[in-house]
mmCIF file of C-alpha atoms in Angstrom:
data_model
loop_
_atom_site.group_PDB
_atom_site.id
_atom_site.type_symbol
_atom_site.label_atom_id
_atom_site.label_comp_id
_atom_site.label_asym_id
_atom_site.label_seq_id
_atom_site.Cartn_x
_atom_site.Cartn_y
_atom_site.Cartn_z
ATOM 1 C CA MET A 21 -47.647 -36.294 -6.665
ATOM 2 C CA ASP A 22 -51.228 -37.583 -6.444
ATOM 3 C CA ASP A 23 -50.881 -39.068 -9.946
ATOM 4 C CA VAL A 24 -47.750 -40.902 -8.817
ATOM 5 C CA LYS A 25 -49.544 -42.327 -5.789
ATOM 6 C CA GLN A 26 -52.379 -43.521 -8.025
ATOM 7 C CA ILE A 27 -50.010 -45.240 -10.465
ATOM 8 C CA VAL A 28 -48.198 -46.971 -7.602
ATOM 9 C CA ALA A 29 -51.482 -47.982 -5.948
ATOM 10 C CA ASP A 30 -52.789 -49.462 -9.212
ATOM 11 C CA ILE A 31 -49.634 -51.525 -9.656
ATOM 12 C CA LYS A 32 -49.826 -52.771 -6.069
ATOM 13 C CA ASN A 33 -53.432 -53.817 -6.709
ATOM 14 C CA GLY A 34 -52.447 -55.770 -9.807
ATOM 15 C CA ASN A 35 -53.801 -53.243 -12.300
ATOM 16 C CA ILE A 36 -50.629 -53.231 -14.381
ATOM 17 C CA LYS A 37 -50.600 -51.611 -17.813
ATOM 18 C CA PRO A 38 -48.564 -52.852 -20.793
ATOM 19 C CA ILE A 39 -46.957 -49.444 -21.411
ATOM 20 C CA TYR A 40 -45.812 -46.679 -19.063
ATOM 21 C CA PHE A 41 -44.581 -43.621 -20.931
ATOM 22 C CA LEU A 42 -42.973 -41.346 -18.338
ATOM 23 C CA MET A 43 -42.041 -37.921 -19.686
ATOM 24 C CA GLY A 44 -41.436 -34.334 -18.630
ATOM 25 C CA GLU A 45 -39.069 -31.775 -17.158
ATOM 26 C CA GLU A 46 -38.863 -33.190 -13.605
ATOM 27 C CA PRO A 47 -36.815 -36.424 -13.570
ATOM 28 C CA TYR A 48 -37.500 -37.231 -9.910
ATOM 29 C CA TYR A 49 -40.973 -38.702 -10.425
ATOM 30 C CA ILE A 50 -39.959 -40.462 -13.629
ATOM 31 C CA ASP A 51 -37.202 -42.251 -11.708
ATOM 32 C CA ALA A 52 -39.523 -42.943 -8.774
ATOM 33 C CA ILE A 53 -42.164 -44.709 -10.896
ATOM 34 C CA SER A 54 -39.619 -46.556 -13.022
ATOM 35 C CA ASP A 55 -37.691 -47.749 -9.957
ATOM 36 C CA PHE A 56 -40.900 -48.925 -8.296
ATOM 37 C CA ILE A 57 -41.828 -51.002 -11.354
ATOM 38 C CA GLU A 58 -38.280 -52.379 -11.586
ATOM 39 C CA LYS A 59 -38.307 -53.479 -7.945
ATOM 40 C CA ASN A 60 -41.885 -54.668 -7.519
ATOM 41 C CA VAL A 61 -43.565 -56.041 -10.646
ATOM 42 C CA LEU A 62 -41.498 -59.234 -10.835
ATOM 43 C CA ALA A 63 -40.375 -61.544 -8.074
ATOM 44 C CA GLU A 64 -36.607 -61.694 -7.540
ATOM 45 C CA GLU A 65 -36.352 -65.173 -9.057
ATOM 46 C CA GLU A 66 -38.154 -63.980 -12.208
ATOM 47 C CA LYS A 67 -35.964 -60.973 -12.922
ATOM 48 C CA GLY A 68 -32.962 -62.801 -14.316
ATOM 49 C CA PHE A 69 -34.755 -63.942 -17.482
ATOM 50 C CA ASN A 70 -37.644 -61.507 -17.632
ATOM 51 C CA GLN A 71 -36.389 -58.040 -16.757
ATOM 52 C CA MET A 72 -34.103 -55.989 -18.927
ATOM 53 C CA VAL A 73 -32.862 -52.417 -18.925
ATOM 54 C CA LEU A 74 -32.102 -50.733 -22.243
ATOM 55 C CA TYR A 75 -30.654 -47.288 -22.957
ATOM 56 C CA GLY A 76 -31.954 -44.971 -25.653
ATOM 57 C CA ARG A 77 -28.493 -44.138 -26.941
ATOM 58 C CA ASP A 78 -27.713 -47.827 -27.540
ATOM 59 C CA VAL A 79 -30.917 -49.105 -29.149
ATOM 60 C CA SER A 80 -33.435 -48.216 -31.838
ATOM 61 C CA VAL A 81 -37.210 -48.119 -31.526
ATOM 62 C CA ASP A 82 -37.265 -51.344 -33.573
ATOM 63 C CA ASP A 83 -34.967 -52.988 -30.984
ATOM 64 C CA ILE A 84 -37.339 -51.948 -28.206
ATOM 65 C CA ILE A 85 -40.350 -53.337 -30.044
ATOM 66 C CA SER A 86 -38.531 -56.601 -30.746
ATOM 67 C CA ASN A 87 -37.725 -57.040 -27.044
ATOM 68 C CA ALA A 88 -41.238 -56.023 -25.989
ATOM 69 C CA LYS A 89 -42.797 -58.681 -28.251
ATOM 70 C CA ARG A 90 -40.751 -61.449 -26.637
ATOM 71 C CA TYR A 91 -42.653 -63.876 -24.404
ATOM 72 C CA PRO A 92 -41.690 -64.219 -20.733
ATOM 73 C CA MET A 93 -39.844 -67.317 -19.529
ATOM 74 C CA MET A 94 -41.478 -69.228 -16.657
ATOM 75 C CA ALA A 95 -43.288 -66.086 -15.489
ATOM 76 C CA GLU A 96 -46.574 -64.319 -16.065
ATOM 77 C CA ARG A 97 -44.918 -61.234 -17.560
ATOM 78 C CA GLN A 98 -41.664 -59.563 -18.468
ATOM 79 C CA VAL A 99 -40.502 -55.984 -17.796
ATOM 80 C CA VAL A 100 -38.600 -53.905 -20.361
ATOM 81 C CA ILE A 101 -37.282 -50.590 -19.046
ATOM 82 C CA VAL A 102 -35.862 -48.032 -21.485
ATOM 83 C CA LYS A 103 -33.798 -45.348 -19.776
ATOM 84 C CA GLU A 104 -32.786 -42.093 -21.471
ATOM 85 C CA ALA A 105 -35.508 -42.738 -24.048
ATOM 86 C CA GLN A 106 -35.389 -39.052 -25.019
ATOM 87 C CA ASP A 107 -32.326 -39.938 -27.093
ATOM 88 C CA LEU A 108 -34.818 -41.560 -29.481
ATOM 89 C CA SER A 109 -36.904 -38.401 -29.904
ATOM 90 C CA ARG A 110 -36.441 -38.291 -33.691
ATOM 91 C CA THR A 111 -37.919 -41.741 -34.211
ATOM 92 C CA ILE A 112 -40.067 -42.213 -31.108
ATOM 93 C CA GLU A 113 -43.341 -41.973 -33.083
ATOM 94 C CA LYS A 114 -42.515 -45.364 -34.626
ATOM 95 C CA LEU A 115 -43.482 -46.848 -31.269
ATOM 96 C CA SER A 116 -47.135 -46.017 -32.020
ATOM 97 C CA ASN A 117 -47.512 -49.159 -34.141
ATOM 98 C CA TYR A 118 -46.606 -51.310 -31.144
ATOM 99 C CA ALA A 119 -48.781 -49.204 -28.806
ATOM 100 C CA GLU A 120 -51.841 -49.985 -30.938
ATOM 101 C CA ASN A 121 -51.508 -53.675 -30.043
ATOM 102 C CA PRO A 122 -49.022 -54.073 -27.165
ATOM 103 C CA GLN A 123 -47.901 -57.458 -25.917
ATOM 104 C CA PRO A 124 -50.173 -58.099 -22.884
ATOM 105 C CA SER A 125 -47.468 -60.079 -21.052
ATOM 106 C CA THR A 126 -44.915 -57.235 -21.339
ATOM 107 C CA VAL A 127 -44.610 -54.143 -19.149
ATOM 108 C CA LEU A 128 -42.762 -51.575 -21.251
ATOM 109 C CA VAL A 129 -41.457 -48.551 -19.325
ATOM 110 C CA MET A 130 -40.195 -45.558 -21.314
ATOM 111 C CA ASN A 131 -38.182 -42.973 -19.336
ATOM 112 C CA TYR A 132 -38.420 -39.894 -21.571
ATOM 113 C CA LYS A 133 -36.779 -37.202 -19.455
ATOM 114 C CA TYR A 134 -36.715 -33.434 -20.001
ATOM 115 C CA LYS A 135 -38.947 -33.707 -23.079
ATOM 116 C CA LYS A 136 -42.557 -34.442 -24.009
ATOM 117 C CA ILE A 137 -44.117 -36.221 -26.939
ATOM 118 C CA ASP A 138 -46.601 -34.311 -29.069
ATOM 119 C CA LYS A 139 -50.079 -34.896 -27.642
ATOM 120 C CA ARG A 140 -51.599 -34.314 -31.074
ATOM 121 C CA LYS A 141 -49.796 -37.255 -32.661
ATOM 122 C CA ALA A 142 -50.543 -40.969 -32.827
ATOM 123 C CA LEU A 143 -48.084 -42.176 -30.172
ATOM 124 C CA TYR A 144 -49.642 -40.161 -27.357
ATOM 125 C CA LYS A 145 -53.183 -41.095 -28.363
ATOM 126 C CA THR A 146 -52.503 -44.820 -28.727
ATOM 127 C CA ILE A 147 -50.613 -45.118 -25.430
ATOM 128 C CA LYS A 148 -53.414 -43.280 -23.622
ATOM 129 C CA LYS A 149 -55.803 -46.008 -24.811
ATOM 130 C CA SER A 150 -53.714 -49.003 -23.783
ATOM 131 C CA GLY A 151 -51.321 -47.731 -21.125
ATOM 132 C CA VAL A 152 -50.259 -44.772 -19.001
ATOM 133 C CA VAL A 153 -48.782 -41.474 -20.110
ATOM 134 C CA PHE A 154 -47.393 -39.586 -17.131
ATOM 135 C CA GLU A 155 -46.063 -36.040 -17.431
ATOM 136 C CA SER A 156 -43.689 -35.028 -14.668
ATOM 137 C CA LYS A 157 -43.858 -31.246 -14.418
ATOM 138 C CA LYS A 158 -41.163 -29.063 -12.878
ATOM 139 C CA LEU A 159 -42.290 -27.461 -9.643
ATOM 140 C CA TYR A 160 -42.123 -23.713 -9.225
ATOM 141 C CA GLU A 161 -39.840 -22.560 -6.435
ATOM 142 C CA ASN A 162 -42.785 -21.506 -4.284
ATOM 143 C CA GLN A 163 -44.184 -25.056 -4.495
ATOM 144 C CA VAL A 164 -41.059 -26.924 -3.391
ATOM 145 C CA ALA A 165 -41.285 -26.173 0.346
ATOM 146 C CA ASP A 166 -44.795 -27.661 0.413
ATOM 147 C CA TRP A 167 -43.503 -30.685 -1.529
ATOM 148 C CA ILE A 168 -40.824 -31.203 1.130
ATOM 149 C CA ARG A 169 -43.430 -31.005 3.870
ATOM 150 C CA ARG A 170 -45.722 -33.527 2.138
ATOM 151 C CA VAL A 171 -42.894 -35.991 1.453
ATOM 152 C CA LEU A 172 -41.709 -35.864 5.049
ATOM 153 C CA SER A 173 -45.221 -36.146 6.506
ATOM 154 C CA GLY A 174 -45.648 -39.442 4.651
ATOM 155 C CA GLN A 175 -42.430 -40.648 6.289
ATOM 156 C CA LYS A 176 -43.405 -39.583 9.848
ATOM 157 C CA TYR A 177 -41.271 -36.435 9.942
ATOM 158 C CA THR A 178 -42.088 -32.739 9.997
ATOM 159 C CA ILE A 179 -39.978 -29.720 9.096
ATOM 160 C CA SER A 180 -39.952 -26.114 10.209
ATOM 161 C CA PRO A 181 -40.723 -23.447 7.576
ATOM 162 C CA LYS A 182 -37.257 -21.945 7.971
ATOM 163 C CA ALA A 183 -35.559 -25.320 7.480
ATOM 164 C CA SER A 184 -37.512 -26.079 4.313
ATOM 165 C CA GLN A 185 -36.779 -22.585 2.992
ATOM 166 C CA MET A 186 -33.060 -23.153 3.591
ATOM 167 C CA LEU A 187 -33.167 -26.348 1.535
ATOM 168 C CA VAL A 188 -34.994 -24.657 -1.333
ATOM 169 C CA GLU A 189 -32.633 -21.706 -1.283
ATOM 170 C CA PHE A 190 -29.518 -23.910 -1.262
ATOM 171 C CA LEU A 191 -30.667 -26.691 -3.619
ATOM 172 C CA GLY A 192 -33.206 -24.900 -5.807
ATOM 173 C CA THR A 193 -35.997 -26.920 -7.393
ATOM 174 C CA ASP A 194 -34.013 -30.102 -8.044
ATOM 175 C CA LEU A 195 -36.215 -32.646 -6.255
ATOM 176 C CA SER A 196 -33.653 -35.436 -6.603
ATOM 177 C CA LYS A 197 -30.987 -33.407 -4.794
ATOM 178 C CA ILE A 198 -33.439 -32.359 -2.100
ATOM 179 C CA ASN A 199 -34.617 -35.941 -1.618
ATOM 180 C CA ASN A 200 -31.014 -37.138 -1.286
ATOM 181 C CA GLU A 201 -30.424 -34.622 1.518
ATOM 182 C CA LEU A 202 -33.665 -35.623 3.227
ATOM 183 C CA GLU A 203 -32.562 -39.260 3.100
ATOM 184 C CA LYS A 204 -29.313 -38.286 4.863
ATOM 185 C CA LEU A 205 -31.287 -36.497 7.573
ATOM 186 C CA LYS A 206 -33.545 -39.529 8.090
ATOM 187 C CA ILE A 207 -30.500 -41.681 8.769
ATOM 188 C CA VAL A 208 -29.423 -39.557 11.748
ATOM 189 C CA LEU A 209 -32.816 -38.339 13.011
ATOM 190 C CA PRO A 210 -35.456 -40.663 14.524
ATOM 191 C CA GLU A 211 -39.036 -40.823 13.237
ATOM 192 C CA GLY A 212 -41.267 -38.128 14.670
ATOM 193 C CA THR A 213 -38.514 -35.493 14.603
ATOM 194 C CA GLN A 214 -39.279 -31.994 13.427
ATOM 195 C CA ILE A 215 -36.344 -31.097 11.192
ATOM 196 C CA SER A 216 -35.042 -27.690 12.242
ATOM 197 C CA ALA A 217 -32.646 -25.100 10.846
ATOM 198 C CA GLU A 218 -30.052 -26.440 13.309
ATOM 199 C CA HIS A 219 -30.431 -29.958 11.883
ATOM 200 C CA ILE A 220 -29.899 -28.579 8.371
ATOM 201 C CA GLU A 221 -26.794 -26.694 9.454
ATOM 202 C CA GLU A 222 -25.266 -29.612 11.375
ATOM 203 C CA ASN A 223 -25.946 -32.354 8.823
ATOM 204 C CA ILE A 224 -26.032 -30.656 5.428
ATOM 205 C CA GLY A 225 -23.698 -27.737 6.003
ATOM 206 C CA ILE A 226 -26.005 -24.843 5.180
ATOM 207 C CA SER A 227 -25.471 -21.979 7.620
ATOM 208 C CA LYS A 228 -28.640 -21.128 9.557
ATOM 209 C CA ASP A 229 -27.441 -17.570 10.189
ATOM 210 C CA TYR A 230 -25.606 -16.620 7.006
ATOM 211 C CA ASN A 231 -27.878 -17.361 4.078
ATOM 212 C CA ASN A 232 -30.141 -15.527 1.659
ATOM 213 C CA PHE A 233 -33.173 -16.270 3.799
ATOM 214 C CA GLU A 234 -31.640 -14.383 6.747
ATOM 215 C CA LEU A 235 -30.350 -11.633 4.449
ATOM 216 C CA ARG A 236 -33.833 -11.069 3.063
ATOM 217 C CA LYS A 237 -35.237 -10.908 6.575
ATOM 218 C CA ALA A 238 -32.549 -8.444 7.750
ATOM 219 C CA ILE A 239 -33.141 -6.184 4.743
ATOM 220 C CA GLY A 240 -36.901 -6.312 5.298
ATOM 221 C CA GLU A 241 -36.388 -5.206 8.890
ATOM 222 C CA ARG A 242 -33.808 -2.586 7.827
ATOM 223 C CA ASP A 243 -31.287 -4.271 10.102
ATOM 224 C CA SER A 244 -28.203 -2.976 8.311
ATOM 225 C CA VAL A 245 -25.721 -4.399 10.835
ATOM 226 C CA LYS A 246 -26.974 -7.954 10.370
ATOM 227 C CA ALA A 247 -27.321 -7.529 6.604
ATOM 228 C CA PHE A 248 -23.705 -6.378 6.208
ATOM 229 C CA LYS A 249 -22.460 -9.250 8.389
ATOM 230 C CA ILE A 250 -24.178 -11.689 6.047
ATOM 231 C CA ILE A 251 -22.825 -9.925 2.951
ATOM 232 C CA ASN A 252 -19.286 -10.032 4.382
ATOM 233 C CA TYR A 253 -19.748 -13.776 4.889
ATOM 234 C CA PHE A 254 -20.915 -14.107 1.277
ATOM 235 C CA ALA A 255 -17.860 -12.135 0.116
ATOM 236 C CA ASP A 256 -15.579 -14.572 1.961
ATOM 237 C CA ASN A 257 -17.439 -17.604 0.551
ATOM 238 C CA PRO A 258 -18.394 -16.589 -3.009
ATOM 239 C CA LYS A 259 -18.577 -20.135 -4.416
ATOM 240 C CA ASP A 260 -21.253 -21.142 -1.907
ATOM 241 C CA ASN A 261 -23.128 -17.842 -2.226
ATOM 242 C CA PRO A 262 -23.194 -16.709 -5.876
ATOM 243 C CA MET A 263 -24.380 -13.155 -6.391
ATOM 244 C CA VAL A 264 -26.796 -14.123 -9.147
ATOM 245 C CA VAL A 265 -28.783 -16.248 -6.671
ATOM 246 C CA THR A 266 -28.827 -13.527 -4.009
ATOM 247 C CA VAL A 267 -29.999 -10.849 -6.429
ATOM 248 C CA SER A 268 -32.658 -13.147 -7.883
ATOM 249 C CA LEU A 269 -34.094 -13.957 -4.461
ATOM 250 C CA LEU A 270 -34.106 -10.307 -3.393
ATOM 251 C CA PHE A 271 -35.760 -9.350 -6.684
ATOM 252 C CA ASN A 272 -38.517 -11.898 -6.055
ATOM 253 C CA PHE A 273 -38.952 -10.624 -2.502
ATOM 254 C CA PHE A 274 -39.320 -6.965 -3.486
ATOM 255 C CA SER A 275 -41.544 -7.865 -6.435
ATOM 256 C CA GLN A 276 -43.822 -9.687 -3.997
ATOM 257 C CA LEU A 277 -43.618 -6.706 -1.631
ATOM 258 C CA LEU A 278 -44.821 -4.483 -4.462
ATOM 259 C CA HIS A 279 -47.727 -6.883 -4.939
ATOM 260 C CA PHE A 280 -48.394 -6.770 -1.174
ATOM 261 C CA HIS A 281 -48.687 -2.980 -1.258
ATOM 262 C CA GLY A 282 -51.314 -3.305 -3.972
ATOM 263 C CA LEU A 283 -53.517 -5.727 -2.044
ATOM 264 C CA HIS A 284 -56.783 -4.336 -0.713
ATOM 265 C CA ASP A 285 -57.277 -7.265 1.657
ATOM 266 C CA LYS A 286 -54.174 -7.695 3.829
ATOM 267 C CA ASN A 287 -55.632 -10.476 5.939
ATOM 268 C CA PRO A 288 -52.745 -12.964 6.511
ATOM 269 C CA ARG A 289 -54.600 -15.788 4.780
ATOM 270 C CA ASN A 290 -55.285 -13.647 1.713
ATOM 271 C CA VAL A 291 -51.700 -12.369 1.651
ATOM 272 C CA ALA A 292 -50.314 -15.922 1.753
ATOM 273 C CA SER A 293 -52.639 -16.962 -1.072
ATOM 274 C CA ALA A 294 -51.995 -13.895 -3.237
ATOM 275 C CA LEU A 295 -48.199 -13.989 -2.853
ATOM 276 C CA LYS A 296 -48.059 -17.819 -2.945
ATOM 277 C CA ILE A 297 -46.037 -17.983 0.265
ATOM 278 C CA ASN A 298 -46.202 -19.999 3.468
ATOM 279 C CA PRO A 299 -48.380 -18.155 6.038
ATOM 280 C CA TYR A 300 -45.390 -18.385 8.388
ATOM 281 C CA PHE A 301 -43.627 -15.693 6.342
ATOM 282 C CA VAL A 302 -46.494 -13.192 6.071
ATOM 283 C CA ASN A 303 -45.225 -11.126 8.997
ATOM 284 C CA GLU A 304 -41.956 -10.541 7.149
ATOM 285 C CA TYR A 305 -43.879 -8.798 4.384
ATOM 286 C CA VAL A 306 -45.959 -6.817 6.855
ATOM 287 C CA SER A 307 -42.773 -5.627 8.567
ATOM 288 C CA ALA A 308 -40.974 -4.875 5.291
ATOM 289 C CA ALA A 309 -43.957 -2.895 3.981
ATOM 290 C CA ARG A 310 -43.661 -0.561 6.974
ATOM 291 C CA HIS A 311 -40.002 0.093 6.178
ATOM 292 C CA TYR A 312 -40.357 0.279 2.387
ATOM 293 C CA PRO A 313 -43.276 2.282 0.959
ATOM 294 C CA MET A 314 -44.404 1.474 -2.562
ATOM 295 C CA ARG A 315 -42.293 4.169 -4.222
ATOM 296 C CA LYS A 316 -39.160 2.911 -2.449
ATOM 297 C CA VAL A 317 -39.949 -0.700 -3.380
ATOM 298 C CA SER A 318 -40.222 0.297 -7.060
ATOM 299 C CA LYS A 319 -36.841 1.993 -6.799
ATOM 300 C CA VAL A 320 -35.282 -1.094 -5.172
ATOM 301 C CA VAL A 321 -36.674 -3.376 -7.894
ATOM 302 C CA SER A 322 -35.070 -1.118 -10.510
ATOM 303 C CA THR A 323 -31.767 -1.195 -8.584
ATOM 304 C CA LEU A 324 -31.852 -4.994 -8.407
ATOM 305 C CA ARG A 325 -32.321 -5.190 -12.184
ATOM 306 C CA GLU A 326 -29.231 -3.028 -12.588
ATOM 307 C CA PHE A 327 -27.140 -5.181 -10.238
ATOM 308 C CA ASP A 328 -28.337 -8.374 -11.873
ATOM 309 C CA VAL A 329 -26.738 -7.156 -15.087
ATOM 310 C CA ARG A 330 -23.605 -5.913 -13.343
ATOM 311 C CA GLY A 331 -23.243 -9.169 -11.443
ATOM 312 C CA LYS A 332 -23.088 -10.951 -14.802
ATOM 313 C CA GLY A 333 -20.119 -8.821 -15.821
ATOM 314 C CA VAL A 334 -21.767 -5.987 -17.745
ATOM 315 C CA ASN A 335 -20.338 -2.526 -16.906
ATOM 316 C CA SER A 336 -18.799 -3.841 -13.682
ATOM 317 C CA ASN A 337 -15.105 -3.505 -14.638
ATOM 318 C CA ALA A 338 -14.210 -6.763 -12.878
ATOM 319 C CA VAL A 339 -15.484 -5.519 -9.511
ATOM 320 C CA PRO A 340 -15.530 -8.429 -6.995
ATOM 321 C CA GLN A 341 -19.040 -9.715 -6.337
ATOM 322 C CA GLY A 342 -18.638 -9.070 -2.615
ATOM 323 C CA ASP A 343 -18.046 -5.378 -3.313
ATOM 324 C CA LEU A 344 -21.030 -5.260 -5.671
ATOM 325 C CA LEU A 345 -23.255 -6.753 -2.977
ATOM 326 C CA LYS A 346 -22.064 -4.186 -0.424
ATOM 327 C CA GLU A 347 -22.809 -1.402 -2.897
ATOM 328 C CA LEU A 348 -26.226 -2.954 -3.519
ATOM 329 C CA LEU A 349 -27.025 -2.908 0.216
ATOM 330 C CA VAL A 350 -26.043 0.763 0.471
ATOM 331 C CA ARG A 351 -28.374 1.565 -2.428
ATOM 332 C CA ILE A 352 -31.240 -0.415 -0.858
ATOM 333 C CA PHE A 353 -30.893 1.150 2.583
ATOM 334 C CA ASN A 354 -30.526 4.739 1.276
#
């Protein structure tokens, strides 16, 4: 995120490079940088003749080079944006010849999503000398809630830990999807609002009471009544609450709880750092550790592995996922 801010700041200050090679597993930042260049490098009246968008599936590397070598018309520079450039992965190294001596009046933007070029080869090395190579890395799940907080803070909003956890649980690590939902919230909520679980429920449709976050909390507190209510809700709404997601989240929770038991220093700050969790959730682990000693946690982790396999159809004899989840709860609580 800091690299993105630096690239944007440089462009705003007129430090514009002839090549931007945007690659990596996370498409959100690739799109963000490319869209910023598309909207801001040229004035509106210059774009008609001097800005073009090409698609990797429709052009060759030679076509891209030919367009990049063209001179701008009645403007200081032209912008050539190549989307889905990963479709050219077999021949992309041919671009290194152009990168050695790029046209100074052209801004060439390569959107190379879900893949990376080999950093040992000529293309990477030559672009690094004359332009920008940006690698957009996929965030781990435990990093996404902090990403949400940072994005919103820059837009004069805040968000409660529970609300951000609900978004991560429901949308996973897809930053584009999460950003789309945040944009919807910003339309209906004024600046300065702290986005709450209630806001998420009302505007996005994620239940604040019947979700994996609340299930994990109920299990940690050994609140069987609440846990079975949530599981019954999941059984009635299987498409919105797939078993594979529930089991995965519970497995992560109990794996972290096992780690918690092994910590010598259980100071909240150390726990949050060691488990890579928001300090807000430390008390959940403290409470769960009282209810689940280390031996029991090990047994639960083993049980979750078993139900992960069964939930994928192995040795389950077509048992409904709702029934499997109820059986899982019984095994955890006993």
